Tab-separated table of C-alpha atoms and ligand atoms in Angstrom:
chain	number	residue	atom	x	y	z
A	1080	UNK	CA	38.401	84.747	-5.026
A	1081	UNK	CA	37.792	82.976	-8.293
A	1082	UNK	CA	38.391	84.769	-11.559
A	1083	UNK	CA	35.787	85.558	-14.156
A	1084	UNK	CA	37.153	82.826	-16.407
A	1085	UNK	CA	36.997	80.276	-13.593
A	1086	UNK	CA	33.429	81.209	-12.797
A	1087	UNK	CA	32.445	80.981	-16.446
A	1088	UNK	CA	34.055	77.550	-16.661
A	1089	UNK	CA	32.304	76.363	-13.543
A	1090	UNK	CA	28.931	77.422	-14.972
A	1091	UNK	CA	29.782	75.383	-18.057
A	1092	UNK	CA	30.569	72.447	-15.772
A	1093	UNK	CA	27.183	72.841	-14.066
A	1094	UNK	CA	25.526	72.771	-17.492
A	1095	UNK	CA	27.469	69.668	-18.537
A	1096	UNK	CA	26.604	67.864	-15.324
A	1097	UNK	CA	22.921	68.820	-15.582
A	1098	UNK	CA	22.844	67.602	-19.189
A	1099	UNK	CA	24.493	64.341	-18.318
A	1100	UNK	CA	22.031	63.788	-15.431
A	1101	UNK	CA	19.152	64.552	-17.779
A	1102	UNK	CA	20.499	62.400	-20.624
A	1103	UNK	CA	20.941	65.419	-22.861
A	1104	UNK	CA	23.874	66.777	-24.827
A	1105	UNK	CA	25.498	70.056	-23.703
A	1106	UNK	CA	25.471	71.049	-27.385
A	1107	UNK	CA	21.728	71.593	-27.005
A	1108	UNK	CA	22.282	74.429	-24.528
A	1109	UNK	CA	23.318	78.005	-25.280
A	1110	UNK	CA	24.746	79.878	-22.324
A	1111	UNK	CA	23.893	83.565	-22.424
A	1112	UNK	CA	26.160	85.534	-20.089
A	1113	UNK	CA	24.035	88.261	-18.511
A	1114	UNK	CA	26.472	91.127	-18.044
A	1115	UNK	CA	24.028	93.749	-16.752
A	1116	UNK	CA	25.670	96.462	-14.615
A	1117	UNK	CA	29.113	94.857	-15.031
A	1118	UNK	CA	32.064	96.619	-16.724
A	1119	UNK	CA	32.826	96.267	-20.446
A	1120	UNK	CA	36.221	94.772	-19.547
A	1121	UNK	CA	34.474	91.669	-18.216
A	1122	UNK	CA	32.608	91.196	-21.474
A	1123	UNK	CA	35.713	91.838	-23.546
A	1124	UNK	CA	37.719	89.407	-21.494
A	1125	UNK	CA	35.170	86.606	-22.061
A	1126	UNK	CA	35.056	87.449	-25.770
A	1127	UNK	CA	38.829	87.000	-25.909
A	1128	UNK	CA	38.337	83.487	-24.552
A	1129	UNK	CA	35.886	82.802	-27.339
A	1130	UNK	CA	32.574	83.146	-25.484
A	1131	UNK	CA	30.087	85.070	-27.556
A	1132	UNK	CA	26.532	85.224	-26.174
A	1133	UNK	CA	25.745	88.217	-23.963
A	1134	UNK	CA	22.486	89.456	-22.527
A	1135	UNK	CA	21.327	92.810	-21.172
A	1136	UNK	CA	17.978	93.658	-19.653
A	1137	UNK	CA	17.862	97.404	-20.253
A	1138	UNK	CA	17.653	98.920	-23.719
A	1139	UNK	CA	20.036	101.748	-22.941
A	1140	UNK	CA	22.583	99.437	-21.333
A	1141	UNK	CA	22.471	97.129	-24.341
A	1142	UNK	CA	22.987	100.009	-26.761
A	1143	UNK	CA	25.928	101.311	-24.761
A	1144	UNK	CA	27.418	97.851	-24.500
A	1145	UNK	CA	27.137	97.082	-28.212
A	1146	UNK	CA	28.603	100.494	-28.977
A	1147	UNK	CA	31.562	100.301	-26.629
A	1148	UNK	CA	32.465	96.649	-27.138
A	1149	UNK	CA	32.193	96.814	-30.963
A	1150	UNK	CA	32.922	93.158	-31.463
A	1151	UNK	CA	31.672	91.474	-34.586
A	1152	UNK	CA	31.625	87.940	-33.202
A	1153	UNK	CA	29.527	88.846	-30.144
A	1154	UNK	CA	25.913	87.690	-30.211
A	1155	UNK	CA	23.722	90.188	-28.357
A	1156	UNK	CA	20.516	89.236	-26.564
A	1157	UNK	CA	17.981	91.648	-25.194
A	1158	UNK	CA	16.257	89.925	-22.269
A	1159	UNK	CA	14.511	92.713	-20.357
A	1160	UNK	CA	11.171	94.388	-20.177
A	1161	UNK	CA	10.719	95.688	-23.720
A	1162	UNK	CA	9.177	99.047	-24.502
A	1163	UNK	CA	8.069	99.159	-28.106
A	1164	UNK	CA	9.540	102.630	-28.623
A	1165	UNK	CA	13.035	101.353	-27.749
A	1166	UNK	CA	13.128	98.729	-30.485
A	1167	UNK	CA	14.382	101.166	-33.101
A	1168	UNK	CA	17.515	101.842	-31.061
A	1169	UNK	CA	18.594	98.210	-30.878
A	1170	UNK	CA	17.699	96.640	-34.245
A	1171	UNK	CA	20.940	97.705	-35.896
A	1172	UNK	CA	23.034	95.365	-33.801
A	1173	UNK	CA	20.945	93.155	-31.529
A	1174	UNK	CA	20.772	89.508	-32.639
A	1175	UNK	CA	18.070	88.164	-30.330
A	1176	UNK	CA	15.175	89.876	-28.602
A	1177	UNK	CA	13.984	87.359	-26.035
A	1178	UNK	CA	11.249	89.394	-24.446
A	1179	UNK	CA	8.573	90.013	-27.083
A	1180	UNK	CA	5.244	89.961	-25.288
A	1181	UNK	CA	2.749	91.505	-27.681
A	1182	UNK	CA	1.819	91.686	-31.340
A	1183	UNK	CA	2.617	95.369	-31.410
A	1184	UNK	CA	6.246	94.617	-30.538
A	1185	UNK	CA	6.462	91.996	-33.308
A	1186	UNK	CA	5.077	94.558	-35.724
A	1187	UNK	CA	7.619	97.175	-34.668
A	1188	UNK	CA	10.577	94.748	-34.911
A	1189	UNK	CA	9.426	93.813	-38.409
A	1190	UNK	CA	9.095	97.436	-39.462
A	1191	UNK	CA	12.512	98.490	-38.154
A	1192	UNK	CA	14.307	95.346	-39.313
A	1193	UNK	CA	12.874	95.664	-42.821
A	1194	UNK	CA	14.126	99.258	-43.053
A	1195	UNK	CA	17.673	98.002	-42.661
A	1196	UNK	CA	17.153	94.630	-44.345
A	1197	UNK	CA	18.326	92.677	-41.312
A	1198	UNK	CA	16.919	89.534	-39.695
A	1199	UNK	CA	16.249	89.504	-35.956
A	1200	UNK	CA	15.723	86.317	-33.953
A	1201	UNK	CA	13.046	86.668	-31.310
A	1202	UNK	CA	11.478	84.672	-28.520
A	1203	UNK	CA	8.006	85.233	-27.165
A	1204	UNK	CA	8.112	85.802	-23.433
A	1205	UNK	CA	5.293	84.083	-21.613
A	1206	UNK	CA	4.219	84.800	-18.070
A	1207	UNK	CA	4.776	81.523	-16.233
A	1208	UNK	CA	5.017	82.682	-12.645
A	1209	UNK	CA	2.382	83.853	-10.217
A	1210	UNK	CA	4.390	86.958	-9.407
A	1211	UNK	CA	2.506	89.628	-11.284
A	1212	UNK	CA	5.423	92.013	-11.742
A	1213	UNK	CA	6.995	89.544	-14.138
A	1214	UNK	CA	6.216	90.450	-17.699
A	1215	UNK	CA	5.307	88.254	-20.613
A	1216	UNK	CA	2.145	87.522	-22.513
A	1217	UNK	CA	-0.640	85.388	-21.151
A	1218	UNK	CA	-0.561	81.828	-22.485
A	1219	UNK	CA	-3.915	82.456	-24.240
A	1220	UNK	CA	-2.313	85.163	-26.380
A	1221	UNK	CA	0.371	82.887	-27.772
A	1222	UNK	CA	-1.425	81.329	-30.702
A	1223	UNK	CA	-2.596	84.707	-32.016
A	1224	UNK	CA	0.938	86.071	-31.884
A	1225	UNK	CA	2.419	83.024	-33.552
A	1226	UNK	CA	-0.121	83.057	-36.372
A	1227	UNK	CA	0.663	86.710	-36.926
A	1228	UNK	CA	4.414	86.009	-36.902
A	1229	UNK	CA	4.254	83.252	-39.518
A	1230	UNK	CA	3.936	85.849	-42.277
A	1231	UNK	CA	6.704	88.160	-41.104
A	1232	UNK	CA	9.850	88.337	-43.158
A	1233	UNK	CA	12.632	89.779	-41.019
A	1234	UNK	CA	11.380	88.696	-37.603
A	1235	UNK	CA	12.145	85.055	-36.876
A	1236	UNK	CA	10.338	83.525	-33.905
A	1237	UNK	CA	12.632	80.850	-32.503
A	1238	UNK	CA	10.842	79.832	-29.347
A	1239	UNK	CA	9.612	80.918	-25.946
A	1240	UNK	CA	11.194	82.580	-22.940
A	1241	UNK	CA	10.055	82.492	-19.348
A	1242	UNK	CA	11.125	83.758	-15.948
A	1243	UNK	CA	10.348	81.523	-13.016
A	1244	UNK	CA	9.510	82.745	-9.542
A	1245	UNK	CA	12.665	84.071	-7.882
A	1246	UNK	CA	13.466	81.351	-5.375
A	1247	UNK	CA	15.928	78.514	-5.016
A	1248	UNK	CA	13.109	76.082	-4.254
A	1249	UNK	CA	13.148	73.746	-7.233
A	1250	UNK	CA	9.671	72.470	-6.477
A	1251	UNK	CA	8.295	75.977	-7.035
A	1252	UNK	CA	10.106	76.595	-10.311
A	1253	UNK	CA	9.764	73.114	-11.817
A	1254	UNK	CA	6.035	73.354	-12.639
A	1255	UNK	CA	6.636	76.796	-14.152
A	1256	UNK	CA	9.295	75.398	-16.487
A	1257	UNK	CA	7.037	72.443	-17.289
A	1258	UNK	CA	4.314	74.917	-18.200
A	1259	UNK	CA	6.593	76.753	-20.654
A	1260	UNK	CA	7.640	73.509	-22.299
A	1261	UNK	CA	4.087	72.247	-22.604
A	1262	UNK	CA	3.013	75.583	-24.118
A	1263	UNK	CA	5.791	75.206	-26.665
A	1264	UNK	CA	4.753	71.637	-27.455
A	1265	UNK	CA	1.085	72.597	-27.777
A	1266	UNK	CA	1.946	75.272	-30.329
A	1267	UNK	CA	4.363	73.290	-32.490
A	1268	UNK	CA	1.632	72.904	-35.108
A	1269	UNK	CA	2.018	76.628	-35.742
A	1270	UNK	CA	5.594	76.173	-36.952
A	1271	UNK	CA	5.824	77.493	-40.485
A	1272	UNK	CA	6.897	80.656	-42.282
A	1273	UNK	CA	8.922	82.682	-39.807
A	1274	UNK	CA	7.933	80.570	-36.803
A	1275	UNK	CA	10.101	77.690	-35.624
A	1276	UNK	CA	9.611	76.936	-31.928
A	1277	UNK	CA	12.951	75.320	-31.291
A	1278	UNK	CA	14.131	77.193	-28.225
A	1279	UNK	CA	13.095	77.390	-24.615
A	1280	UNK	CA	14.973	80.155	-22.813
A	1281	UNK	CA	14.633	79.326	-19.142
A	1282	UNK	CA	16.977	78.937	-16.203
A	1283	UNK	CA	19.245	81.406	-14.415
A	1284	UNK	CA	21.923	81.182	-11.702
A	1285	UNK	CA	19.566	79.649	-9.132
A	1286	UNK	CA	17.641	77.222	-11.260
A	1287	UNK	CA	19.582	76.270	-14.368
A	1288	UNK	CA	19.755	72.565	-13.406
A	1289	UNK	CA	15.977	72.293	-13.023
A	1290	UNK	CA	15.492	74.225	-16.268
A	1291	UNK	CA	17.782	71.842	-18.149
A	1292	UNK	CA	15.939	68.837	-16.717
A	1293	UNK	CA	12.723	70.395	-17.986
A	1294	UNK	CA	13.966	71.021	-21.528
A	1295	UNK	CA	15.700	74.397	-21.564
A	1296	UNK	CA	17.868	75.173	-24.604
A	1297	UNK	CA	19.093	78.584	-23.408
A	1298	UNK	CA	20.121	79.533	-19.919
A	1299	UNK	CA	20.614	83.178	-18.968
A	1300	UNK	CA	23.223	83.397	-16.244
A	1301	UNK	CA	24.475	86.563	-14.558
A	1302	UNK	CA	25.503	86.221	-10.917
A	1303	UNK	CA	27.289	82.863	-11.205
A	1304	UNK	CA	29.543	84.295	-13.927
A	1305	UNK	CA	30.011	87.973	-13.061
A	1306	UNK	CA	29.427	87.914	-9.320
A	1307	UNK	CA	26.772	89.621	-7.216
A	1308	UNK	CA	25.216	92.813	-8.527
A	1309	UNK	CA	24.857	95.880	-6.319
A	1310	UNK	CA	21.174	96.478	-6.755
B	108	PLP	C1	19.347	89.294	-14.485
B	108	PLP	C2	18.635	88.377	-15.372
B	108	PLP	C3	19.084	87.057	-15.533
B	108	PLP	C4	20.275	86.479	-14.792
B	108	PLP	O1	20.020	86.385	-13.437
B	108	PLP	P1	21.046	85.707	-12.409
B	108	PLP	O2	20.186	85.254	-11.303
B	108	PLP	O3	22.017	86.777	-12.014
B	108	PLP	O4	21.716	84.588	-13.115
B	108	PLP	C5	18.375	86.242	-16.401
B	108	PLP	N1	17.292	86.688	-17.083
B	108	PLP	C6	16.847	87.951	-16.961
B	108	PLP	C7	15.665	88.373	-17.754
B	108	PLP	C8	17.493	88.828	-16.106
B	108	PLP	O5	17.042	90.087	-15.987
């Protein structure tokens, strides 16, 4: 059995190798450790080693995690299906909300963040897979959301996030990642004000190599770091 630290290191090795194969620098990639359902001790132990980016996909789990870990160097990412009425519970501590999929959510983040005078980094989640249970906005909605976001003050749009079809077939996921990147490129002219489309959050345990080949700047990895989940 490998330890948590060993698994984390081996994910970093996978990222390095993928970057070198793709002619990219590993400095371009942020690894977000997706700790959902795993004990706080695992998160704390990685923090002790100096790893700081953590992701949760349920609002309540993120709140509990931020509360019980209480670490000021941790960078917290919300990556799950976002209900607008849960935003107020996370704005005090969350650093990134990766799963904004409608204007109403942008508006709520702005309202809550302005009340506490705190900037929140967000990504717009776009639906890139054919599986209809995956959330995210339709590509046609992107430009409207970005134009709206330009004038926000506390809500900083830093890029796009996408979830590929759940499969280890790279030829299924590759066109989905290509789609996300081309959507980003097509909307770069909307950079300005609070919009700066620098990041592409794509790639998980099964498909991080393909995602890096296709331009990912953030990979969200759970299983390969923390082990299988029991659900
Ligand atoms: C669980 C989850 C991940 C990580 O998935 P693994 O396959 O365990 O690496 C990434 N992104 C989101 C949105 C998730 O919910």
